[in-house]
Coordinates of C-alpha atoms (C1' of nucleotides) in Angstrom, one line a residue:
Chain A
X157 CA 19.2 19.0 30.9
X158 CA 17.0 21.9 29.2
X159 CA 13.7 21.4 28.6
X160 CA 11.3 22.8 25.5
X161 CA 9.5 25.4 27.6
X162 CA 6.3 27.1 26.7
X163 CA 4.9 23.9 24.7
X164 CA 1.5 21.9 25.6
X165 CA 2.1 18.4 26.4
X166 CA -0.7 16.3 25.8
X167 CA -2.2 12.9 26.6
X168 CA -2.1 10.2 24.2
X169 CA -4.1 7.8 23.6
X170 CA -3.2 4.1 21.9
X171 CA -7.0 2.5 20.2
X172 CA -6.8 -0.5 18.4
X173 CA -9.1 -2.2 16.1
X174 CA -8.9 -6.1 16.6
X175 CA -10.3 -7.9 13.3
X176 CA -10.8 -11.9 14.2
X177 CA -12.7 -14.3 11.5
X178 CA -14.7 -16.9 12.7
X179 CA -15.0 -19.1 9.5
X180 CA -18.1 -16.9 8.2
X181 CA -17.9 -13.4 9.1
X182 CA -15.0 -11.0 10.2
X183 CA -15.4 -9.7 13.1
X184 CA -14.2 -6.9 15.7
X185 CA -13.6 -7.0 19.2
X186 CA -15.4 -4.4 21.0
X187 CA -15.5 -2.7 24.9
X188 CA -18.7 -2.2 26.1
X189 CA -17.9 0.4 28.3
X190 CA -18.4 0.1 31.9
X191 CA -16.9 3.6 32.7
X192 CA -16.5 7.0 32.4
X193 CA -16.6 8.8 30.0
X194 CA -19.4 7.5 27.9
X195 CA -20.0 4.5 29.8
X196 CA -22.8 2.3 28.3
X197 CA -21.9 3.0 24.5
X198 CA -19.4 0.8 22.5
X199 CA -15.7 2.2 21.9
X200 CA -12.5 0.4 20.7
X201 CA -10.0 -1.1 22.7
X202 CA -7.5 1.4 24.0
X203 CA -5.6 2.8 26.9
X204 CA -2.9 5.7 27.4
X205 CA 0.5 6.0 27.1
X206 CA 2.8 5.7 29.9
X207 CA 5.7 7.8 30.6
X208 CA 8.3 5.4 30.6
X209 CA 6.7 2.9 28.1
X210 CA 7.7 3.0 24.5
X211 CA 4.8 3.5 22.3
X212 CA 5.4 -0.7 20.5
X213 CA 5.1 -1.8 24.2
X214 CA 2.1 0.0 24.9
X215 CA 0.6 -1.8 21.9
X216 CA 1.6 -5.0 23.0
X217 CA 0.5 -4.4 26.6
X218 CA -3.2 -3.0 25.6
X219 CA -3.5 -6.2 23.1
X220 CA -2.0 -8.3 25.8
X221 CA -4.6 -7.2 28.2
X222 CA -7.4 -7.9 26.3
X223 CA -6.4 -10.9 24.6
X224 CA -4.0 -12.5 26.6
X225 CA -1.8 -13.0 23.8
X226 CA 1.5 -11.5 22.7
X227 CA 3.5 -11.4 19.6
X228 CA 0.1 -10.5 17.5
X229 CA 0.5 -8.8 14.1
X230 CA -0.4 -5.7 14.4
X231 CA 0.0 -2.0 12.1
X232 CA 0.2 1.4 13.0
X233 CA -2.8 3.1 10.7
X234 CA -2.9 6.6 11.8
X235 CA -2.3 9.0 14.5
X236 CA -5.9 11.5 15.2
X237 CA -5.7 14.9 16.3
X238 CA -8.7 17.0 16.2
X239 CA -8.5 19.5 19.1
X240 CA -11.8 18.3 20.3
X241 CA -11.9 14.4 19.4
X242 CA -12.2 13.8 23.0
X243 CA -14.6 15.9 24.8
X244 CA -13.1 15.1 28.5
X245 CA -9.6 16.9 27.9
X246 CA -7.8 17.2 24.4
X247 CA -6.1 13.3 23.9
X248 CA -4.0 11.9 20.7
X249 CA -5.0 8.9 19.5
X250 CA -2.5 6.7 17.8
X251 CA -4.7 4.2 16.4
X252 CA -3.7 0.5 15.0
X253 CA -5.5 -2.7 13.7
X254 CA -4.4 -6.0 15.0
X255 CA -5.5 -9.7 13.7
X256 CA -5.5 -12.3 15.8
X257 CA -7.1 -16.0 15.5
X258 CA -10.2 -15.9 17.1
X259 CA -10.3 -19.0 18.7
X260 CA -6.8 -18.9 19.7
X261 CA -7.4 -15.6 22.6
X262 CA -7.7 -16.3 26.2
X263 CA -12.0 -15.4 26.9
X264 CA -11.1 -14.4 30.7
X265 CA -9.0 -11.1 29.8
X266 CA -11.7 -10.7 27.4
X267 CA -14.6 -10.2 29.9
X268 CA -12.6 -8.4 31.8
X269 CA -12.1 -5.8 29.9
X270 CA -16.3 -6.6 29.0
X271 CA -15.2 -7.3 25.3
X272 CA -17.5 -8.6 22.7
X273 CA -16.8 -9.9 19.2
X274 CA -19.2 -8.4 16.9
X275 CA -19.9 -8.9 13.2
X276 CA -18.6 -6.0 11.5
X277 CA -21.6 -5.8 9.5
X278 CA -23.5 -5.3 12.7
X279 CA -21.2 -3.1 14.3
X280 CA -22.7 -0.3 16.8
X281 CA -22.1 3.5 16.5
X282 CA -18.7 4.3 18.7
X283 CA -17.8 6.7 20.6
X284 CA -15.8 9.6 19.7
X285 CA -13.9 9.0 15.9
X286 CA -13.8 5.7 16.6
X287 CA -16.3 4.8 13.9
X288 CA -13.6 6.9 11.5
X289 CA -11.1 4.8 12.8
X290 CA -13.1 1.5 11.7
X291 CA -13.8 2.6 8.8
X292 CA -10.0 3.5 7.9
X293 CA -8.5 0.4 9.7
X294 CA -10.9 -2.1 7.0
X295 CA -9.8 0.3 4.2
X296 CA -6.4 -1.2 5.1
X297 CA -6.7 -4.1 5.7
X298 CA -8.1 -4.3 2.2
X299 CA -5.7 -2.5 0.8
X300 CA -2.8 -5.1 2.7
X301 CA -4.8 -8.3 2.7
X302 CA -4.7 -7.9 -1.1
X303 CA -1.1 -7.3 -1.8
X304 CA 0.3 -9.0 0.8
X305 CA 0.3 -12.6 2.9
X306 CA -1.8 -11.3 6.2
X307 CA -4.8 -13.2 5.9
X308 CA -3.1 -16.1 7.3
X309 CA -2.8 -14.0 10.9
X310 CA -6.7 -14.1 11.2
X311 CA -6.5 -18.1 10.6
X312 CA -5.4 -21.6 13.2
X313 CA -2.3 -22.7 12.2
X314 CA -3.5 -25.2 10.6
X315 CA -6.2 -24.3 7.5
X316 CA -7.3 -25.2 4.5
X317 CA -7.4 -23.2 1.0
X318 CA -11.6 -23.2 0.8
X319 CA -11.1 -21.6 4.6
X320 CA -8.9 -19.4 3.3
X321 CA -11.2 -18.2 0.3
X322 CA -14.1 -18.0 2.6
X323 CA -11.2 -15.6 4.5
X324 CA -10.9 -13.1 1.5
X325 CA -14.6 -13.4 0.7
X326 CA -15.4 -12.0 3.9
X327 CA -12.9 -9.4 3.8
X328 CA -13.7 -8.2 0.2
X329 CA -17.4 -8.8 0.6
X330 CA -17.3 -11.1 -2.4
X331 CA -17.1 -14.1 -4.3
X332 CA -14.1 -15.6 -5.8
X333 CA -13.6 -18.4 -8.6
X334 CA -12.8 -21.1 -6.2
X335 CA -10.5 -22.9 -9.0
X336 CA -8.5 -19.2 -9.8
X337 CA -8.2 -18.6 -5.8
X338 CA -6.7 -21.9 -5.1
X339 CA -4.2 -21.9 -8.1
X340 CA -2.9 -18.2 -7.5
X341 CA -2.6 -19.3 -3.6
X342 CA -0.9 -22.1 -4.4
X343 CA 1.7 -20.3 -7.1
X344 CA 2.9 -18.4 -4.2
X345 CA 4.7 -21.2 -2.5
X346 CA 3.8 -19.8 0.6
X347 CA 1.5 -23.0 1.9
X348 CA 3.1 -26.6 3.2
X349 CA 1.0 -29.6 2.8
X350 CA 0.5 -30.9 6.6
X351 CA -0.3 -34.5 4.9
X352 CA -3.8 -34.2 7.1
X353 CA -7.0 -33.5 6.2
X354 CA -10.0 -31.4 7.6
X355 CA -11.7 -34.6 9.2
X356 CA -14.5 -32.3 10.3
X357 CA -15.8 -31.6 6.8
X358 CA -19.1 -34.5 6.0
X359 CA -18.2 -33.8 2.4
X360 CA -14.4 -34.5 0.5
X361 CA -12.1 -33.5 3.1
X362 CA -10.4 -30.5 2.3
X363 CA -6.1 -30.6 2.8
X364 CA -4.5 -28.8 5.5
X365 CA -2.2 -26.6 4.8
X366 CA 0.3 -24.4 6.8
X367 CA 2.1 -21.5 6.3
X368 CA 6.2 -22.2 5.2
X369 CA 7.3 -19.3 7.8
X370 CA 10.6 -19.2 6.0
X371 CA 9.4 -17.7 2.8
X372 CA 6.5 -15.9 4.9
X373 CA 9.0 -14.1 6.0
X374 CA 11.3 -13.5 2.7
X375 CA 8.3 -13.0 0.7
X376 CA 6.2 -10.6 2.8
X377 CA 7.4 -7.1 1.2
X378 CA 7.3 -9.3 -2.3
X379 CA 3.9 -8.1 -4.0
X380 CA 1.2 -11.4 -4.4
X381 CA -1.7 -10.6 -6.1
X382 CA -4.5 -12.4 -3.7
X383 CA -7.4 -10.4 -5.1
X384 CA -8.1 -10.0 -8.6
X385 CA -8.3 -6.2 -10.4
X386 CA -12.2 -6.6 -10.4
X387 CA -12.5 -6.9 -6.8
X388 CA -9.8 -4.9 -5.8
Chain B
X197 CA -15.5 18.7 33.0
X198 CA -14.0 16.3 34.1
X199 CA -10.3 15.3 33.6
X200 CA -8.3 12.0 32.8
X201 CA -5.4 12.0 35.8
X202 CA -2.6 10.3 37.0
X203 CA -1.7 9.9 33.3
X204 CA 1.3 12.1 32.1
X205 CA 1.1 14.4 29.3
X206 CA 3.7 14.4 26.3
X207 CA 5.4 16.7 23.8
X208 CA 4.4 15.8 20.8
X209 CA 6.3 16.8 17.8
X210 CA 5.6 16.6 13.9
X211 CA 8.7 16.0 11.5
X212 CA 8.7 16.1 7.6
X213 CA 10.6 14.4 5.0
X214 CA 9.8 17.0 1.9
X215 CA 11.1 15.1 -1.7
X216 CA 11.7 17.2 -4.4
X217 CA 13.1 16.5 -7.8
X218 CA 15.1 18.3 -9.6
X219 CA 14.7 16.7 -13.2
X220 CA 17.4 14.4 -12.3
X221 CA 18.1 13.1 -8.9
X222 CA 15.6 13.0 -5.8
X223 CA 15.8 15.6 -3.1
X224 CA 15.3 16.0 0.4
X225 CA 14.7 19.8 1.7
X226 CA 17.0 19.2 5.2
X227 CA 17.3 21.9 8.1
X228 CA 20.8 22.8 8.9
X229 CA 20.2 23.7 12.3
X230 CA 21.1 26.9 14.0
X231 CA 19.6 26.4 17.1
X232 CA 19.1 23.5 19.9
X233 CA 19.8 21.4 20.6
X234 CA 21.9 19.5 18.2
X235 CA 22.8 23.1 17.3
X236 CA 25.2 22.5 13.8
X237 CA 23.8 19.1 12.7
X238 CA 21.3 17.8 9.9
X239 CA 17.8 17.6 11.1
X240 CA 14.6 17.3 9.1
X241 CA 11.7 20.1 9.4
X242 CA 9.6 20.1 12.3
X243 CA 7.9 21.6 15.1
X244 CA 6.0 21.4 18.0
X245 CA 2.0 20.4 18.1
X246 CA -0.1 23.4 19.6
X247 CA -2.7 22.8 22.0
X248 CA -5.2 25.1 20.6
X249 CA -4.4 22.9 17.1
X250 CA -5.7 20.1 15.1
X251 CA -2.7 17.7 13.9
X252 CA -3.4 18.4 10.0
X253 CA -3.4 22.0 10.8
X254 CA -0.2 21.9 12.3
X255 CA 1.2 19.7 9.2
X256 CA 0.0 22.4 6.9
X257 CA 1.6 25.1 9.1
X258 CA 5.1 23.6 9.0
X259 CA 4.9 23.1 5.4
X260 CA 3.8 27.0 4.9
X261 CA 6.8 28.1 6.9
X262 CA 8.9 25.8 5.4
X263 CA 7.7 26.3 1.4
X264 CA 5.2 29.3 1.8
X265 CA 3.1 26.9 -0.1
X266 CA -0.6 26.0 0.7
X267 CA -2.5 22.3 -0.3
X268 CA 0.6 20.9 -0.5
X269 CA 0.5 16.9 -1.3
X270 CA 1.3 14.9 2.1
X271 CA 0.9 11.7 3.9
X272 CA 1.3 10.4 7.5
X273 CA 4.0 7.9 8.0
X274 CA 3.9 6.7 11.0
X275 CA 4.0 7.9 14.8
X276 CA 8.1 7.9 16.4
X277 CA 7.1 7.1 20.5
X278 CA 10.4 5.8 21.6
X279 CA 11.0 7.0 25.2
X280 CA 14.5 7.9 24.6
X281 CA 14.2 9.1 21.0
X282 CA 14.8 12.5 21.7
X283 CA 17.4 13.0 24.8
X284 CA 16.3 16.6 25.9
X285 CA 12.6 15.6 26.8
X286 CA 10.3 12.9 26.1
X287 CA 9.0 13.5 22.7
X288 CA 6.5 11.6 20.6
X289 CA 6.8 12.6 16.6
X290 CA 4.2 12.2 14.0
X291 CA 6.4 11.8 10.7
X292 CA 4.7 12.2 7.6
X293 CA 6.2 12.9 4.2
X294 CA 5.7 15.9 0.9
X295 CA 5.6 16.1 -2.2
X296 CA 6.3 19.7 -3.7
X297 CA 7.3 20.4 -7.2
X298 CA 11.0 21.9 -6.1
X299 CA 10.7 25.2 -8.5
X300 CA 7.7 26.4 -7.0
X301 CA 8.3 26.8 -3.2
X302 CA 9.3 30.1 -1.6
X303 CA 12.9 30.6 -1.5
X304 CA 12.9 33.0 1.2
X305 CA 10.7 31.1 3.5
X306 CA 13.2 27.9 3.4
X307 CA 16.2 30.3 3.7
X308 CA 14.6 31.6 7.0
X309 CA 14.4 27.8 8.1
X310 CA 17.9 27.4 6.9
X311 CA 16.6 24.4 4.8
X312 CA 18.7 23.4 2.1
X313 CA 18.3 20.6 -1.5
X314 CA 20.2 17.8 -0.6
X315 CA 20.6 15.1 -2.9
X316 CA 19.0 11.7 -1.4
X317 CA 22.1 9.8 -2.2
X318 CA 24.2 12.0 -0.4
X319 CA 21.9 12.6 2.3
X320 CA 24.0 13.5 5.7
X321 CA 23.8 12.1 9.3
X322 CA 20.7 13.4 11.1
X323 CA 19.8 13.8 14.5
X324 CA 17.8 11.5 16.6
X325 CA 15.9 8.8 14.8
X326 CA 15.7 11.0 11.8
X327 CA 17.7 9.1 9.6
X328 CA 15.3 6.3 10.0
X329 CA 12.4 8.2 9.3
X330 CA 14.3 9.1 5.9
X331 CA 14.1 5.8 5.1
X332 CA 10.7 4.3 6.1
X333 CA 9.8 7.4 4.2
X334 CA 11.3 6.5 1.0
X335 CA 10.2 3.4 1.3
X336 CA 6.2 4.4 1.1
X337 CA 6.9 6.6 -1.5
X338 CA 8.4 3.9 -3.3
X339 CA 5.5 1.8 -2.2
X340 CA 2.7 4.3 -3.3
X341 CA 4.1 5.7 -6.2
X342 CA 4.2 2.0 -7.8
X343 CA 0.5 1.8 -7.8
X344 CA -1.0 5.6 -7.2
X345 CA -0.3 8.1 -9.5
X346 CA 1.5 10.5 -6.4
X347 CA 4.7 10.9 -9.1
X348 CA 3.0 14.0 -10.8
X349 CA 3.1 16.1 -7.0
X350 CA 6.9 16.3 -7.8
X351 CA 6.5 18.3 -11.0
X352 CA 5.7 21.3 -12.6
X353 CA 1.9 21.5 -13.8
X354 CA 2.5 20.6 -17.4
X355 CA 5.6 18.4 -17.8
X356 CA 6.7 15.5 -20.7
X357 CA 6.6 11.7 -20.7
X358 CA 10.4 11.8 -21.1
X359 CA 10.5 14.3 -17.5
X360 CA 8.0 11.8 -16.2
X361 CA 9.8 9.0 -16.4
X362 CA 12.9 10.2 -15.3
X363 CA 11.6 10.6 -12.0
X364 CA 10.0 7.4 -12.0
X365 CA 13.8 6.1 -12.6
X366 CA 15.2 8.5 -9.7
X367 CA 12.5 7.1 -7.3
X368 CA 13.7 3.4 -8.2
X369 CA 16.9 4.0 -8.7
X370 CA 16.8 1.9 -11.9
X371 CA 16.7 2.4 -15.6
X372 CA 12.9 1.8 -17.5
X373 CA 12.4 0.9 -21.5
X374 CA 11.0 4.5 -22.4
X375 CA 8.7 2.9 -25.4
X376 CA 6.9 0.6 -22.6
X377 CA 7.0 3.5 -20.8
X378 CA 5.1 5.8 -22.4
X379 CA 2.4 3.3 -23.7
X380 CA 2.0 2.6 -20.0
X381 CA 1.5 6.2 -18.6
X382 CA -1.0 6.7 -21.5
X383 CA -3.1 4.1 -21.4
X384 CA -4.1 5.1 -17.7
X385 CA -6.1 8.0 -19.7
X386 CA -4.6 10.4 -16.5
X387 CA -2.6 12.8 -18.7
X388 CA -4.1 15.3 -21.3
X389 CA -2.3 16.6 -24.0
X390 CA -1.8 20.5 -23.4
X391 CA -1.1 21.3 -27.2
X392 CA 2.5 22.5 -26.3
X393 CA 5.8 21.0 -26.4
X394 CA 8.9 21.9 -24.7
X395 CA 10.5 24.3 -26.5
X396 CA 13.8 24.0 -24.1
X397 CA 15.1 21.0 -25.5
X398 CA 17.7 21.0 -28.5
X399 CA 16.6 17.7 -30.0
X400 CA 12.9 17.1 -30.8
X401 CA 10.5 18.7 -28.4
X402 CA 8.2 16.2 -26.7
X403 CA 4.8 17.1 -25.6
X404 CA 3.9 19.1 -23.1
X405 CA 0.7 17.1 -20.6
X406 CA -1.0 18.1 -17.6
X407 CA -3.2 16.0 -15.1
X408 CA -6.4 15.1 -15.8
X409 CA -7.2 16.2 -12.5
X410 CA -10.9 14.9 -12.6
X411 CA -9.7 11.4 -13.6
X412 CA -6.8 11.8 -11.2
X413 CA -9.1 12.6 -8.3
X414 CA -11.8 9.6 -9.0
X415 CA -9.2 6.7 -10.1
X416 CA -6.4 7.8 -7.7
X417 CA -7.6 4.5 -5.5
X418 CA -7.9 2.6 -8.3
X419 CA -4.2 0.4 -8.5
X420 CA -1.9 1.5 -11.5
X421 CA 0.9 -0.7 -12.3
X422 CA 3.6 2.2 -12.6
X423 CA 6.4 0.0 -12.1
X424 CA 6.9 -3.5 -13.4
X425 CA 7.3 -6.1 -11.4
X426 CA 10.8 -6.8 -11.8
X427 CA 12.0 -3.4 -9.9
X428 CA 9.6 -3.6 -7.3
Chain C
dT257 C1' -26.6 -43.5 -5.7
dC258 C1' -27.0 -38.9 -5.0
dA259 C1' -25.8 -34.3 -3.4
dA260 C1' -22.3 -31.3 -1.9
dA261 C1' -17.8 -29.8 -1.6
dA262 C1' -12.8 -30.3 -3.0
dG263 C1' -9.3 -30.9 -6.4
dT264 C1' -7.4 -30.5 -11.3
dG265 C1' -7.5 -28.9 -16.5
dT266 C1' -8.1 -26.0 -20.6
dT267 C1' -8.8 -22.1 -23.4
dG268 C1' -9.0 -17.4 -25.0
dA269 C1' -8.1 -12.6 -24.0
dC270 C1' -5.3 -9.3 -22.3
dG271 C1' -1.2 -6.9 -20.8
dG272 C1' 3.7 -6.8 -20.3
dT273 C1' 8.4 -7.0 -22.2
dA274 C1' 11.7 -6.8 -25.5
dC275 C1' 12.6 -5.6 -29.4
dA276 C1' 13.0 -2.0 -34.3
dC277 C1' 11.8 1.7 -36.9
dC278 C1' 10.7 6.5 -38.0
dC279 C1' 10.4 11.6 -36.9
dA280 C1' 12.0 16.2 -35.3
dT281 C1' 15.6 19.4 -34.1
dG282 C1' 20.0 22.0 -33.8
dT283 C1' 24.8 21.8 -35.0
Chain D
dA56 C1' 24.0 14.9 -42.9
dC57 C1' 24.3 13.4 -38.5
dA58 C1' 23.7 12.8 -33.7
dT59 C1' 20.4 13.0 -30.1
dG60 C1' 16.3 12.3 -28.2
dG61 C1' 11.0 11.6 -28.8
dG62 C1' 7.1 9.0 -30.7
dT63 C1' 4.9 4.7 -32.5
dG64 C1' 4.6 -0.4 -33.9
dT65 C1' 5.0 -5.4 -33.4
dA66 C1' 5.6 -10.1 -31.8
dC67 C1' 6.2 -13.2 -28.2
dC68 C1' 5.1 -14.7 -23.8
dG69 C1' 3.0 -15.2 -19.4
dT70 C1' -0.9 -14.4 -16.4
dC71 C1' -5.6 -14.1 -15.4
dA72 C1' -10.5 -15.0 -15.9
dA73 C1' -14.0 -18.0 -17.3
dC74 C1' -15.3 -22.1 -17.8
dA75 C1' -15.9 -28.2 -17.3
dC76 C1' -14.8 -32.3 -15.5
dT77 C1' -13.4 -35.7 -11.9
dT78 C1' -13.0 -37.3 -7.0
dT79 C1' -14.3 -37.8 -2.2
dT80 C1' -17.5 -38.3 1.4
dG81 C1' -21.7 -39.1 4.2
dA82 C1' -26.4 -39.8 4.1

DNA sequence: TCAAAAGTGTTGACGGTACACCCATGT
DNA sequence: ACATGGGTGTACCGTCAACACTTTTGA
């Protein structure tokens, strides 16, 4: 079989930003870095390419690893090439965000990989473009989150509609008319009434809802307007 | 310095879907290929990332050779990493799609390619996973040009409503109330009124407009509802 | 019984859609 | 004058934002 002769082939990279929401803040998982190169500083999730591994699998397998959980949403953002991005050899990075339910990840693959959920508002400078890379994955999620039904991915199965708000005010970094929010969630048809209640509320307990899969599914490519033209 | 090892490097490729549009149908600018492998069949444009290269640098340079045009409109579609996707050697591909305005690329330069106008509705078999990159790529531009105002990269510098909307229909594929049209185009304040008209047509001339490229530049963020509702 | 949070209602403004009508141009 | 295409107007309807009121719960 020929080959393409007289062409560089270079090391690539997979780094993935992992957004998780614990009822308050949104917040990203994060390596403190216990090796070379860099080691001390703060850098994004990642890990290379294998020959034989098909660049989806390699996803799953780096979010596996550090989560312990498989068949999490996850998005391809955008592939980074500067010649000199990595100062140890010249690496592509095809970067991705992932949301998963904070509560729901398995702690142990966590420390091992010496993971650490910070708030985003908090977050440490990175290594390398990683900070870019932040910075483009919230732009995105944003951008999604308000068009179409992801928030749910960051929530338990089970949630209710004020969570949810509390959800999209975190992500927009703003307040929402809690009557408007819950009608234009509502029109969407996407939410099933479990029949039970958030028992741990001390005030009216609020009713859980769950997503209706089915038209999660039909609907997704459908546009919803979750956030209103002022925010957006 | 030291070096990452015991990881394998990897070709990396970049492939383009350029759309043109040709006052009536949407184009693609295809490479009918005279080399290998796949010598003879339908490809899109593309090429090899150099080592000494940044990845936007190397976009720009296939688009050069391919259009001998510079600042050409593009976007990044996604990364193809499949290990079998290209039989001759393991290949990843950074696919990413442009917009040119079809009259003003350089005919020689796609001759050299031997890149020919093919009508997207009569779009031939390409090679590898081309076809599919064909149609994620229609699918952002459908996506984009519903709420950014990307349509105008596909025209000439001053153009009419009427030319305007035509496009909008080839994108969609779908016929649009040209009164509604109009009002809706206007009131986003993008387009200036050159003073000209279109001294082509046989009937009455419309009005000649041109980008407001300052407004273009500081509301191209902002959402614009291009499209209604029904046809997305 | 009071405070805090959750659920439901109402209204006015705005934007979109579906229409009709008039204007300019070349044959 | 007439056919063709371009420009502007209007009326209805639905959606969204802004607002008030009621209900549930635990202290």
């Amino acid at each position: 079989m020929a080959n393409y002769p007289h062409i560089n082939r270079i090391l690539v990279a997979l780094d993935c930003i992992v957004f998780g929401f614990d009822g308050e803040d949104i917040k990203l998982l994060l390596i403190k870095r216990n090796f070379d190169p860099e080691k001390g500083k703060w850098s994004l999730m990642g890990g290379f390419l294998e020959s034989d591994e098909d660049l989806e699998d390699a996803t799953n397998r780096i979010l596996y690893d550090l989560t312990g959980l498989k068949g999490i949403y996850f998005e391809e953002i955008q592939t980074f090439g500067k010649v000199n991005r990595d100062p140890v050899e010249r690496t592509l990075s095809v970067c991705f965000f992932a949301l998963i339910n904070i509560h729901a990840h398995d702690q142990d693959s966590a420390k091992a990989q010496n993971a650490f959920w910070i708030n985003l508002k908090n977050r440490p400078e990175l290594i390398f473009d990683h900070n870019e890379m932040v910075d483009i994955a919230l732009e995105r999620l944003r951008y999604k989150a308000a068009l179409h039904p992801i928030g749910f991915e960051l929530l338990p199965e089970k949630f209710t509609i004020p969570q949810l708000q509390k959800l999209y005010e975190a992500i927009y970094d703003s307040l929402l008319d809690r009557r408007n929010f819950s009608r234009k969630i509502l029109s969407t048809k996407l939410l099933l009434d479990t029949g039970e209640k958030n028992e741990n509320s001390t005030t009216k307990k609020a009713i859980l809802y769950k997503l209706d899969k089915d038209k999660y599914q039909k609907q997704f490519n459908a546009f919803h307007y979750f956030i209103s033209d002022s925010v957006r």
